[in-house]
Every structure is written in C-alpha cells, then in structure tokens.
C-alpha cells in the first residue's frame, strides 16, 4: 500500500535533506533537537515550505517537486502548539470552518462540527467564544477543528507543549483516542517521552537536517543508536572499539562486557548501551550517520545485572 | 502618584502638562469665540449646508476608495517579500509629510488637462481637475497613508499564523482574506478608517490646488471656512467648531479599540 506521506526532498537554505515515509493509519513521532529540521519537515508536508529538490507525495499524489499543490488543496491539517482559534467565531463555527471552506453547506458543516466536538469531549463548549475557554479546552477545540475536514494526514506540532501538566495529560488521552485508536494517520513533533509512548507507532529522529535514526517506537526507545534518542529514552550510550564477541574497549580505555546484539567484527567502532532501569547492557552498531562518532558494522547484547560495573581490565 | 515602582519622575509631568496646554488652549480658545446664540443660523446657511454636504459625501467616497485600494496594499507591504518594499512604502507614505499644496500640484500635473493622464482622459471627454471627482482624489491621496500605516502595522504584528491554519483547513486565499484576515484586522481597520475619514474632512491644500473652490462642487467645509474667514469671521468660527467636534468624535472612536483589547 502506498504510504500516506512520502517526503524525499531537500531544502537547501535550511540544510535539510530527508527521506521519510509515513505509512497509512500510523502515527509517526518526529524527534530531534531544536533546529534539527522538524518544522521544515512539517512545512514540506503542509505546503508551507517549498523543497529545493526532490518530491513530496500525499498518497500517490505529488504535491511538491514536479507540480505544486498549495496548502489548502492538500487535505493536511495542522495542530500547532498554540490553539489559534479564530476569536471572532464561536467554538462551533471554528470547528465548522474547515468543512465550510471545503464546500459543505452551513447545516452540514455544523453537523460535522458538532460530531467532531463530541468526539474530543468538547460538545458542551459549542456555543462559547474561544476567549472564554481554558488553554486545554482551546486545544481540544483546535484538535476537533483540525479533524473536522477529514484530513488524509494530521500534523501535530508540539500539541501539548503549551499546556500545564494536568491539561496536557488529559489532552494526551484525547489525542490517543482521536488519532491512534481511529486509524488516522499523523505526524507528531514532540519533546516529551510520554507523548511518544502514548501516541507514536514509529519514531523518526532528525539531527542537523538528516534522518539520524528511524524505527518502531519500542525498538528505538530500547535500542537507541544516536545520542539524542538515547538521552530521550533515558539510556546511556558509550562509544568504543569492539575487542571480541562480547567486549568493547571504550574510548577512555575502559573495557565493557555485554550481550551482543548481533554479529560484529573485532576492531570496529561500536556502541555500548546501558539502560539504567533495566537488566541489560547491549553492545551494538553506531548509527549509520553518527552525530559525533565513528562508523560501526556490528551489534551485540549482554546481561548486566543491576548497574554496569566496568574496570580497566574489562569485567562487568 | 509617581511613587510607584518603575514610575515616572515627578518633573516629567511639567513638560507633559505644557504639551497638553499647547494643543488644548487653542481648542478651548476657539470654543470661547463661538457666537453660541447665532450658531444655528450660521450653521444652516445655504453655503454652510452645501459645504457640509459636499464634505461628507466626498469624504465617505474617498475613505471607501482608500480602503479598497489601501488594505490590499497594506497587506502586501506587511506580508510579501517584495524586493522594492521599502521604496513602495516610502512612496505610499509620502503624502503624510508633503505639504498638501504640493500634493495638489502633483495631482494637477498628472490629472490636469495637460497632465500625464489628463491629456488622454480629456480626449475621452473626461475632465477631472476642478470637479467633485478631483476633491475625492485629493482626499484619498492624502488619507490613504493613514489607513495603510494602521493596517500594515497590525498585520505585521499579528503575523499569518491564523491564516496558515485556515489554509491547512482547506480555505483558499480569498476565503482566508474574507473570513480570517479582515475580521482579525477589524480593530486596526476601524481606527485606520476613522483617521482617514478625519483627514479627508480636514483636507484643504490639495483640494484647493487641484479642485479649486466652487460652491456645491468643490468647496468643502475647510475651504468654506477659509473663505468665510475674510467676510464673516463668526461663520468661520462656527464651522470650525463643527469640524473640531467631528474630528474629536472620530479620534475618540480610534481609541475605543486599544491594541490589548483587540482580537489578537
């Protein structure tokens, strides 16, 4: 099946060059430090950024590259950090805006809007003005508004970042139901591990405008290969050279033993993963395009009861 | 009253008070000179009514013209990355700082019978100079910068974030302009319109130069006042009072919509 979104494009003036696919019905988390290119990727999808080369496809329809499809014809909704409800319209009219703009009649649009508000648990707010709502309520309405035109893809740009802990956790639940359980396709940019665990099927890690790492959420969070993903998941990554099947000499001279993640070659660069709260230290390959380290070809995993103990001679 | 933390020093109130007096005293002075008992008669004379009617008609038309042309101009200046934006803005704001008589002369040399465009227009049988159309053009010329400044500033400060969201919801550019941009800019648009209208009402120099002073055709309120000043000073003062009141109401209107209370 064709992916819901395919981006194979470069934006030269921001030094972004990525190849990303978002499968239909899945939620992909886009992670990365500030300036890694997350907004540019969202912009490429939504039609707010033009690629200097390459192509963007929504389903099998090309929207950038050979031809250009403007944002309003892409069927991609954007939910930003700020709800950005239209202050001159009431909640119902805000949510009905999309259906109305795409040609549905007044009655029909309001009907869609009402149903969408119910879905996110904001049905009782329909007659209010945006300024009468709390931040969490506003974002709930903004979510309903983003979903109302039945977009092929929903872009969530740090949707919970501006909310307090309580409101964020409520809305996270709403998002999980509204996006993940209904088989909608979404890309979510976040800096919060909880969002990734609650929402994302897959994770793409961006680093300085390139895809540094991508994979299924659980796999990537337990077996990170980049500094960023490791820090994000709360895992320590150490760099070294493979000594033999289950040992790596770290750059400082310390030797660490662990379970091999896969076959490896002695003398090649490797990473050692220490998961502080788990029973495993794993030894595996460094990322294909490591941010600050050498290349590696092998993987291995080793048991590490409790914390990893390392000595100069190399025992755990 | 200046004892609040971060408050102004006490002496700052002295120049502020003098500044207020500089503007307030003459306004009070003319109020004292108003011949209150003859006011109704002076204001309802044939010449006064003709001037007032003409002023209102032309000012409304000129303000409408300034809105239709000025709002798109302001939005383009605020949001697009035109290469010559600075030059364009300078040209558009020029009437703010030009002496009105120079503005009138510029219009005359363009639309006058032997002017740049006037020559072609007069072949077609259209004569603009010294007509009511000329009054409207002169007013729009001097008033549009107020509208452009007001709307451009608000549009620039607001950014296009609402517009971007609206576009991703499926709204085309015209729908976004009509349903998002214009409603969000209503406060700025309102104050811009009020200022432009007030400037139209007060237009004198450009009108006199470009349109002349024909009663009922081009003699607006300010021109009537100038004329009466020679023959009937009391009528001039009475009409001035009318203009001051109109101006005060309009300026007051622009202050009702404070930036903080605005939509965004």
Coordinates of C-alpha atoms in Angstrom, one line a residue:
Chain A
X1 CA 0.0 0.0 0.0
X2 CA 1.3 3.5 -0.8
X3 CA 2.3 5.4 2.3
X4 CA 0.1 8.3 3.4
X5 CA 3.0 10.7 3.1
X6 CA 6.3 10.4 1.3
X7 CA 9.0 13.0 1.6
X8 CA 12.2 12.7 -0.4
X9 CA 13.3 16.2 -0.6
X10 CA 16.0 18.8 0.3
X11 CA 15.6 22.3 1.4
X12 CA 19.0 23.9 0.7
X13 CA 18.8 27.1 2.6
X14 CA 18.0 25.2 5.8
X15 CA 20.4 22.4 5.1
X16 CA 17.6 19.8 5.3
X17 CA 17.7 16.6 3.2
X18 CA 15.4 13.8 4.3
X19 CA 13.7 10.7 3.1
X20 CA 10.7 9.9 5.3
X21 CA 7.6 7.7 4.7
X22 CA 4.5 7.8 6.9
X23 CA 2.5 4.6 6.5
X24 CA -1.3 4.8 6.3
X25 CA -3.0 4.6 9.6
X26 CA 0.1 5.0 11.7
X27 CA 1.4 7.8 13.9
X28 CA 5.0 8.8 13.5
X29 CA 6.8 10.8 16.1
X30 CA 9.3 13.3 14.8
X31 CA 12.1 13.9 17.3
X32 CA 15.2 16.0 17.3
X33 CA 16.9 18.9 19.0
X34 CA 15.8 22.5 18.2
X35 CA 16.9 23.3 14.7
X36 CA 17.2 19.7 13.6
X37 CA 14.6 20.3 10.8
X38 CA 11.4 19.1 12.4
X39 CA 9.4 22.2 11.4
X40 CA 10.9 22.1 7.9
X41 CA 9.6 18.5 7.5
X42 CA 6.1 19.5 8.7
X43 CA 6.3 22.5 6.4
X44 CA 7.2 20.3 3.4
X45 CA 4.2 18.1 4.2
X46 CA 1.7 21.0 4.7
X47 CA 2.9 23.1 1.8
X48 CA 4.4 25.9 3.8
X49 CA 7.9 25.2 2.7
X50 CA 9.0 24.5 -0.9
X51 CA 11.6 21.9 -1.5
X52 CA 14.7 23.0 -3.5
X53 CA 14.8 19.5 -5.0
X54 CA 13.1 16.2 -4.6
X55 CA 9.4 15.4 -4.2
X56 CA 6.6 15.2 -1.7
X57 CA 3.7 12.8 -2.2
X58 CA 0.4 12.5 -0.3
X59 CA -0.8 9.1 -1.0
X60 CA 0.2 8.7 -4.7
X61 CA -0.5 12.4 -5.5
X62 CA 2.6 14.5 -6.0
X63 CA 2.1 17.8 -4.1
X64 CA 5.6 19.3 -4.4
X65 CA 8.5 18.7 -6.8
X66 CA 7.2 18.3 -10.4
X67 CA 4.0 20.1 -9.6
X68 CA 2.9 22.3 -6.7
X69 CA -0.3 21.9 -4.7
X70 CA -1.0 24.8 -2.3
X71 CA -1.7 24.0 1.4
X72 CA -5.5 24.4 1.0
X73 CA -5.7 21.6 -1.6
X74 CA -3.6 19.1 0.3
X75 CA -6.1 17.7 2.8
X76 CA -3.5 18.0 5.6
X77 CA -4.5 19.6 8.9
X78 CA -2.1 21.3 11.2
X79 CA -2.5 21.5 15.0
X80 CA 0.2 23.8 16.5
X81 CA 1.3 24.4 20.0
X82 CA -0.9 27.5 20.1
X83 CA -4.6 26.7 19.5
X84 CA -5.0 29.7 17.2
X85 CA -8.8 29.6 17.3
X86 CA -10.5 32.4 15.4
X87 CA -11.5 34.9 18.2
X88 CA -14.4 36.3 16.2
X89 CA -16.1 33.0 15.8
X90 CA -17.7 30.8 18.4
X91 CA -16.4 27.3 19.0
X92 CA -18.9 25.6 16.7
X93 CA -18.1 28.0 13.9
X94 CA -14.4 27.5 14.4
X95 CA -14.8 23.7 14.0
X96 CA -17.1 24.1 11.1
X97 CA -14.6 26.4 9.4
X98 CA -12.8 23.6 7.5
X99 CA -15.9 21.8 6.2
X100 CA -17.4 25.1 5.2
X101 CA -14.3 26.2 3.4
X102 CA -14.1 22.9 1.5
X103 CA -17.6 23.3 0.2
X104 CA -20.0 21.7 2.7
X105 CA -23.2 23.7 3.3
X106 CA -23.9 25.6 6.6
X107 CA -26.1 22.9 8.1
X108 CA -23.9 20.0 7.1
X109 CA -20.8 21.8 8.4
X110 CA -22.4 22.5 11.7
X111 CA -23.5 18.9 11.9
X112 CA -19.9 17.7 11.2
X113 CA -18.5 20.2 13.7
X114 CA -20.9 19.1 16.5
X115 CA -20.0 15.4 16.0
X116 CA -16.3 16.3 16.0
X117 CA -16.6 18.3 19.2
X118 CA -18.3 15.3 20.8
X119 CA -15.5 13.0 19.7
X120 CA -12.9 15.1 21.6
X121 CA -15.2 15.6 24.6
X122 CA -15.9 19.3 23.9
X123 CA -19.5 19.1 22.8
X124 CA -20.7 21.2 25.7
X125 CA -18.4 24.1 24.6
X126 CA -20.1 24.6 21.2
X127 CA -21.6 28.0 21.9
X128 CA -18.7 29.5 23.8
X129 CA -16.2 32.0 22.5
X130 CA -12.6 31.0 22.4
X131 CA -11.5 33.6 25.0
X132 CA -13.9 32.0 27.5
X133 CA -12.1 28.7 27.4
X134 CA -9.1 27.4 29.3
X135 CA -5.9 26.6 27.4
X136 CA -6.7 22.9 27.5
X137 CA -10.2 23.4 26.3
X138 CA -9.0 25.6 23.5
X139 CA -6.5 23.0 22.3
X140 CA -9.3 20.4 22.4
X141 CA -11.4 22.5 20.2
X142 CA -8.4 23.1 17.9
X143 CA -8.0 19.4 17.6
X144 CA -11.7 19.0 16.7
X145 CA -11.2 21.8 14.1
X146 CA -8.2 20.0 12.6
X147 CA -10.0 16.7 12.3
X148 CA -13.3 18.1 11.0
X149 CA -12.3 18.4 7.3
X150 CA -11.4 14.7 7.4
X151 CA -7.7 15.3 6.5
X152 CA -5.7 12.5 5.0
X153 CA -3.0 13.4 7.4
X154 CA -2.8 15.3 10.7
X155 CA 0.3 17.2 11.6
X156 CA 0.7 17.8 15.4
X157 CA 3.4 20.4 16.1
X158 CA 4.1 20.1 19.8
X159 CA 0.4 20.0 20.6
X160 CA 0.8 19.7 24.3
X161 CA 3.8 21.9 24.9
X162 CA 1.9 25.0 26.0
X163 CA -0.4 23.2 28.5
X164 CA 0.1 22.6 32.2
X165 CA 0.7 19.1 33.3
X166 CA -2.9 18.3 34.2
X167 CA -4.3 19.7 30.9
X168 CA -1.5 18.0 28.9
X169 CA -2.2 14.6 30.4
X170 CA -6.0 14.9 29.7
X171 CA -5.4 16.1 26.1
X172 CA -2.8 13.3 25.6
X173 CA -5.5 10.8 26.3
X174 CA -7.9 12.6 23.9
X175 CA -5.3 12.6 21.2
X176 CA -4.5 9.0 21.8
X177 CA -8.2 8.1 21.2
X178 CA -8.8 10.6 18.4
X179 CA -5.7 9.8 16.5
X180 CA -4.3 6.4 17.3
X181 CA -7.4 4.3 18.0
X182 CA -9.3 5.5 15.0
X183 CA -6.6 4.6 12.5
X184 CA -5.9 8.2 11.5
X185 CA -2.5 9.0 10.0
X186 CA -0.5 11.6 11.9
X187 CA 2.9 13.1 12.4
X188 CA 3.6 14.4 15.8
X189 CA 6.5 16.6 16.8
X190 CA 7.3 16.4 20.5
X191 CA 10.0 16.7 23.1
X192 CA 8.1 14.6 25.6
X193 CA 8.8 10.8 26.0
X194 CA 5.2 10.4 27.3
X195 CA 3.8 11.7 24.1
X196 CA 5.9 9.3 22.1
X197 CA 4.9 6.3 24.2
X198 CA 1.2 7.3 24.2
X199 CA 0.9 8.3 20.6
X200 CA 3.5 7.0 18.3
X201 CA 3.8 3.7 16.4
X202 CA 7.1 4.8 14.8
X203 CA 9.8 7.3 15.6
X204 CA 12.0 9.3 13.2
X205 CA 15.0 11.1 14.8
X206 CA 16.3 14.1 12.9
X207 CA 19.7 15.5 13.5
X208 CA 21.0 18.6 11.7
X209 CA 18.7 18.2 8.8
X210 CA 19.1 14.5 8.2
X211 CA 17.3 11.4 9.4
X212 CA 19.6 10.0 12.1
X213 CA 17.5 7.1 13.1
X214 CA 14.1 5.6 12.5
X215 CA 12.1 2.6 13.6
X216 CA 9.3 1.2 15.6
X217 CA 8.8 3.2 18.9
X218 CA 9.5 0.4 21.3
X219 CA 12.5 -0.8 19.4
X220 CA 14.0 2.6 19.0
X221 CA 13.5 3.6 22.6
X222 CA 15.1 0.4 24.0
X223 CA 17.8 0.2 21.4
X224 CA 18.7 3.7 20.5
X225 CA 21.7 4.3 18.3
X226 CA 22.1 8.0 18.5
X227 CA 23.0 10.3 21.4
X228 CA 19.7 12.1 21.0
X229 CA 17.5 9.1 21.1
X230 CA 19.4 7.6 24.0
X231 CA 19.1 10.7 26.0
X232 CA 15.4 11.0 25.1
X233 CA 14.8 7.4 26.2
X234 CA 16.9 7.8 29.3
X235 CA 19.6 5.3 28.1
X236 CA 23.3 5.8 28.3
X237 CA 25.4 5.4 25.1
X238 CA 29.1 4.8 25.3
X239 CA 31.4 4.7 22.2
X240 CA 34.3 2.3 21.8
X241 CA 36.0 -0.3 19.7
X242 CA 35.0 -4.0 19.5
X243 CA 37.6 -6.2 21.4
X244 CA 35.8 -9.6 20.9
X245 CA 32.4 -11.1 20.7
X246 CA 31.1 -9.6 24.0
X247 CA 33.5 -6.9 24.9
X248 CA 34.1 -3.3 23.8
X249 CA 37.0 -1.0 24.7
X250 CA 35.6 2.4 25.4
X251 CA 37.4 5.5 24.1
X252 CA 38.7 6.2 27.6
X253 CA 40.3 2.7 27.8
X254 CA 37.7 1.1 30.0
X255 CA 36.5 -2.3 28.7
X256 CA 32.9 -3.2 28.9
X257 CA 31.2 -6.6 28.6
X258 CA 27.7 -7.1 27.4
X259 CA 25.2 -9.2 25.4
X260 CA 26.0 -9.0 21.6
X261 CA 23.1 -7.5 19.6
X262 CA 24.3 -9.3 16.5
X263 CA 27.5 -10.5 14.8
X264 CA 30.3 -8.0 15.0
X265 CA 33.8 -7.5 13.7
X266 CA 36.7 -7.1 16.1
X267 CA 38.5 -3.8 15.7
X268 CA 35.4 -1.9 14.5
X269 CA 33.7 1.0 16.3
X270 CA 30.8 0.1 18.5
X271 CA 28.3 1.5 21.0
X272 CA 27.5 0.1 24.4
X273 CA 24.0 0.8 25.7
X274 CA 23.4 0.9 29.4
X275 CA 19.7 1.1 30.4
X276 CA 19.8 2.3 34.0
X277 CA 16.4 0.8 35.0
X278 CA 16.7 -2.5 33.0
X279 CA 18.7 -5.6 33.3
X280 CA 20.5 -5.3 30.0
X281 CA 23.6 -3.7 28.7
X282 CA 23.7 -4.1 24.9
X283 CA 26.5 -3.7 22.6
X284 CA 25.6 -2.6 19.1
X285 CA 26.4 -0.7 16.0
X286 CA 26.8 3.0 16.0
X287 CA 24.3 4.8 13.8
X288 CA 24.8 4.9 10.0
X289 CA 25.4 8.6 10.2
X290 CA 26.6 9.2 13.7
X291 CA 26.5 12.7 15.0
X292 CA 29.8 12.6 16.7
X293 CA 31.2 9.2 16.4
X294 CA 32.9 6.7 14.0
X295 CA 31.0 4.2 11.9
X296 CA 30.3 0.6 13.0
X297 CA 29.1 -2.6 11.5
X298 CA 28.1 -4.9 14.3
X299 CA 25.7 -5.4 17.2
X300 CA 25.7 -7.5 20.3
X301 CA 23.8 -7.8 23.6
X302 CA 25.0 -8.9 27.1
X303 CA 23.3 -9.5 30.5
X304 CA 24.2 -6.8 33.0
X305 CA 22.5 -7.4 36.4
X306 CA 22.0 -4.1 38.1
X307 CA 24.2 -1.3 37.0
X308 CA 27.1 -1.9 34.7
X309 CA 30.4 -2.3 36.5
X310 CA 33.4 -1.7 34.4
X311 CA 37.0 -2.0 35.3
X312 CA 40.2 -1.1 33.5
X313 CA 40.8 -4.8 32.8
X314 CA 37.3 -5.1 31.4
X315 CA 35.0 -7.1 33.7
X316 CA 31.3 -6.5 34.3
Chain B
X1 CA 1.4 59.4 42.0
X2 CA 5.0 58.9 40.8
X3 CA 5.9 56.8 43.9
X4 CA 5.0 53.6 42.2
X5 CA 8.0 51.3 41.5
X6 CA 9.2 52.0 38.0
X7 CA 7.0 55.1 37.8
X8 CA 7.9 58.3 36.0
X9 CA 9.9 61.0 37.8
X10 CA 7.7 63.8 39.1
X11 CA 9.2 66.5 36.8
X12 CA 8.1 64.6 33.7
X13 CA 4.6 65.9 34.4
X14 CA 5.6 69.5 33.8
X15 CA 6.5 69.2 30.1
X16 CA 3.6 66.8 29.7
X17 CA 1.2 69.5 31.1
X18 CA 2.8 72.2 28.9
X19 CA 2.3 69.9 25.8
X20 CA -1.3 69.4 26.7
X21 CA -1.8 73.1 27.0
X22 CA -0.1 73.8 23.6
X23 CA -2.8 71.8 22.0
X24 CA -5.7 72.2 24.4
X25 CA -5.5 76.0 24.8
X26 CA -6.2 76.9 21.2
X27 CA -9.0 74.4 21.1
X28 CA -10.5 76.0 24.2
X29 CA -9.8 79.4 22.8
X30 CA -11.9 78.8 19.7
X31 CA -14.7 77.4 21.8
X32 CA -14.8 80.7 23.7
X33 CA -15.0 82.7 20.5
X34 CA -18.0 80.7 19.2
X35 CA -21.1 83.0 18.8
X36 CA -23.4 80.5 20.5
X37 CA -26.6 82.5 20.0
X38 CA -26.2 82.7 16.3
X39 CA -24.8 79.2 15.9
X40 CA -28.0 77.6 14.4
X41 CA -28.4 80.3 11.8
X42 CA -24.7 80.3 10.9
X43 CA -24.6 76.5 10.5
X44 CA -27.7 76.2 8.5
X45 CA -26.9 78.9 5.9
X46 CA -27.1 77.8 2.4
X47 CA -23.3 78.0 1.9
X48 CA -22.6 76.1 5.1
X49 CA -25.0 73.3 4.4
X50 CA -23.7 72.9 0.8
X51 CA -20.1 72.7 2.1
X52 CA -21.0 70.3 4.9
X53 CA -22.9 68.0 2.5
X54 CA -20.1 68.1 0.0
X55 CA -17.5 67.4 2.6
X56 CA -19.4 64.4 4.0
X57 CA -20.1 62.9 0.5
X58 CA -16.6 63.3 -0.8
X59 CA -15.0 62.1 2.5
X60 CA -17.1 59.0 2.6
X61 CA -16.3 58.2 -1.1
X62 CA -12.6 59.0 -0.6
X63 CA -12.4 56.8 2.5
X64 CA -14.1 53.9 0.7
X65 CA -11.6 54.3 -2.1
X66 CA -8.7 54.4 0.4
X67 CA -10.0 51.2 2.0
X68 CA -10.5 49.3 -1.3
X69 CA -7.0 50.3 -2.5
X70 CA -5.2 50.7 0.7
X71 CA -6.0 47.4 2.5
X72 CA -4.5 45.1 -0.2
X73 CA -1.5 47.5 -0.4
X74 CA -1.0 47.3 3.4
X75 CA -1.3 43.5 3.5
X76 CA 1.2 43.1 0.6
X77 CA 3.6 45.5 2.3
X78 CA 3.2 43.6 5.6
X79 CA 3.5 40.1 4.4
X80 CA 5.1 39.7 1.0
X81 CA 8.8 39.8 0.4
X82 CA 8.7 42.2 -2.5
X83 CA 12.1 43.4 -3.5
X84 CA 11.2 47.1 -3.5
X85 CA 9.0 47.1 -0.4
X86 CA 10.9 49.9 1.2
X87 CA 10.7 52.1 -1.9
X88 CA 7.0 51.3 -2.3
X89 CA 6.3 52.1 1.4
X90 CA 8.2 55.4 1.0
X91 CA 6.0 56.4 -2.0
X92 CA 2.8 55.4 -0.2
X93 CA 3.6 57.4 2.9
X94 CA 4.9 60.4 1.1
X95 CA 1.5 62.3 1.3
X96 CA 1.9 62.2 5.1
X97 CA 4.8 64.5 5.1
X98 CA 4.3 66.5 1.9
X99 CA 2.7 70.0 2.2
X100 CA -0.8 69.5 0.9
X101 CA -0.3 72.2 -1.7
X102 CA 2.5 70.1 -3.2
X103 CA 0.2 67.0 -3.2
X104 CA -2.4 69.1 -5.0
X105 CA 0.2 70.3 -7.6
X106 CA 1.3 66.7 -8.1
X107 CA -2.3 65.7 -8.8
X108 CA -2.9 68.6 -11.1
X109 CA 0.2 67.9 -13.2
X110 CA -1.0 64.3 -13.6
X111 CA -4.7 64.5 -14.0
X112 CA -5.0 68.1 -15.1
X113 CA -6.0 68.9 -18.7
X114 CA -2.4 68.9 -19.9
X115 CA -1.2 66.4 -17.4
X116 CA 0.3 62.9 -17.8
X117 CA -3.0 61.1 -17.8
X118 CA -5.3 64.1 -18.0
X119 CA -4.4 64.6 -21.7
X120 CA -5.7 61.2 -22.6
X121 CA -8.7 61.5 -20.3
X122 CA -9.7 64.8 -21.8
X123 CA -9.6 63.2 -25.3
X124 CA -12.2 60.7 -23.9
X125 CA -14.2 63.7 -22.7
X126 CA -13.3 63.1 -19.0
X127 CA -12.1 66.2 -17.1
X128 CA -11.1 65.5 -13.6
X129 CA -9.5 68.7 -12.4
X130 CA -11.8 71.2 -10.7
X131 CA -14.6 68.7 -10.4
X132 CA -16.0 66.8 -7.4
X133 CA -14.0 63.8 -8.6
X134 CA -10.9 65.9 -8.1
X135 CA -11.9 66.5 -4.5
X136 CA -12.3 62.8 -3.9
X137 CA -9.0 62.0 -5.5
X138 CA -7.2 64.7 -3.4
X139 CA -8.7 63.4 -0.2
X140 CA -7.9 59.8 -1.0
X141 CA -4.4 60.8 -1.9
X142 CA -3.7 62.4 1.5
X143 CA -5.8 60.0 3.6
X144 CA -4.7 56.6 2.3
X145 CA -1.3 56.6 4.1
X146 CA -3.2 56.7 7.5
X147 CA -5.1 53.6 6.5
X148 CA -2.1 51.8 5.1
X149 CA 0.0 52.6 8.2
X150 CA -2.6 51.4 10.6
X151 CA -3.4 48.1 8.8
X152 CA 0.1 47.3 7.8
X153 CA 1.3 47.7 11.4
X154 CA -1.4 45.4 12.8
X155 CA -1.0 42.8 10.1
X156 CA 2.8 42.7 10.6
X157 CA 2.4 42.4 14.4
X158 CA -0.3 39.7 14.1
X159 CA 1.7 37.6 11.6
X160 CA 0.0 35.0 9.5
X161 CA -0.4 32.1 11.9
X162 CA -4.2 32.1 11.8
X163 CA -4.0 32.3 8.0
X164 CA -1.7 29.3 7.8
X165 CA -4.0 27.2 9.9
X166 CA -7.0 28.3 7.9
X167 CA -5.2 27.3 4.7
X168 CA -4.5 23.8 6.0
X169 CA -8.2 23.5 6.9
X170 CA -8.9 23.9 3.1
X171 CA -9.6 27.6 2.8
X172 CA -8.4 29.2 -0.4
X173 CA -6.6 32.6 -0.3
X174 CA -9.8 34.6 -1.0
X175 CA -11.7 32.8 1.7
X176 CA -8.8 33.3 4.1
X177 CA -8.8 37.0 3.4
X178 CA -12.6 37.3 3.8
X179 CA -13.1 35.0 6.8
X180 CA -9.8 35.3 8.7
X181 CA -7.6 38.3 7.8
X182 CA -10.2 41.0 7.6
X183 CA -12.2 40.0 10.7
X184 CA -8.9 39.8 12.7
X185 CA -7.8 43.2 11.5
X186 CA -11.2 44.9 12.3
X187 CA -9.8 47.0 15.2
X188 CA -6.9 48.3 13.1
X189 CA -9.1 48.8 10.1
X190 CA -11.6 50.7 12.2
X191 CA -9.1 53.1 13.6
X192 CA -7.5 53.4 10.2
X193 CA -10.9 54.3 8.6
X194 CA -11.6 56.8 11.3
X195 CA -8.3 58.5 10.9
X196 CA -8.5 58.5 7.1
X197 CA -12.0 59.9 7.3
X198 CA -11.0 62.6 9.6
X199 CA -8.1 63.5 7.3
X200 CA -10.5 63.6 4.4
X201 CA -12.8 66.0 6.2
X202 CA -9.9 68.3 7.1
X203 CA -8.3 68.3 3.6
X204 CA -7.6 71.8 2.4
X205 CA -4.4 72.5 0.5
X206 CA -4.5 69.7 -2.1
X207 CA -8.2 70.3 -2.7
X208 CA -7.8 74.0 -3.3
X209 CA -4.9 73.4 -5.7
X210 CA -6.3 70.5 -7.6
X211 CA -10.1 71.1 -7.4
X212 CA -10.5 74.8 -6.8
X213 CA -13.3 76.3 -4.8
X214 CA -16.7 76.1 -6.5
X215 CA -19.7 76.2 -4.2
X216 CA -21.5 72.9 -4.1
X217 CA -19.0 71.3 -6.5
X218 CA -15.5 71.5 -4.8
X219 CA -15.9 73.9 -1.9
X220 CA -15.7 71.6 1.1
X221 CA -16.0 72.6 4.7
X222 CA -12.4 73.7 5.2
X223 CA -12.4 75.7 2.0
X224 CA -15.7 77.4 3.1
X225 CA -14.1 78.2 6.5
X226 CA -11.1 79.8 4.8
X227 CA -13.4 81.8 2.5
X228 CA -15.7 83.0 5.3
X229 CA -12.7 84.0 7.5
X230 CA -12.4 87.1 5.2
X231 CA -16.0 88.1 5.1
X232 CA -17.8 86.6 8.1
X233 CA -15.3 85.5 10.8
X234 CA -18.2 84.4 13.1
X235 CA -19.4 81.9 10.5
X236 CA -15.9 80.6 10.1
X237 CA -15.6 80.0 13.8
X238 CA -19.0 78.3 13.9
X239 CA -18.0 75.9 11.0
X240 CA -14.6 75.3 12.7
X241 CA -16.5 74.2 15.8
X242 CA -18.3 71.7 13.7
X243 CA -15.1 70.3 12.3
X244 CA -13.4 70.1 15.7
X245 CA -16.4 68.2 17.1
X246 CA -16.3 65.8 14.2
X247 CA -12.6 65.3 14.5
X248 CA -12.8 64.7 18.2
X249 CA -15.5 62.1 17.9
X250 CA -13.5 60.3 15.2
X251 CA -10.3 60.3 17.2
X252 CA -12.2 59.1 20.2
X253 CA -13.5 56.3 18.2
X254 CA -10.0 55.2 17.2
X255 CA -9.2 55.0 20.9
X256 CA -12.0 52.7 21.9
X257 CA -10.2 49.8 20.3
X258 CA -7.0 49.5 22.2
X259 CA -4.3 47.1 21.0
X260 CA -4.6 45.0 24.1
X261 CA -8.4 44.6 23.7
X262 CA -8.0 43.8 20.0
X263 CA -8.8 40.5 18.5
X264 CA -5.3 39.0 18.5

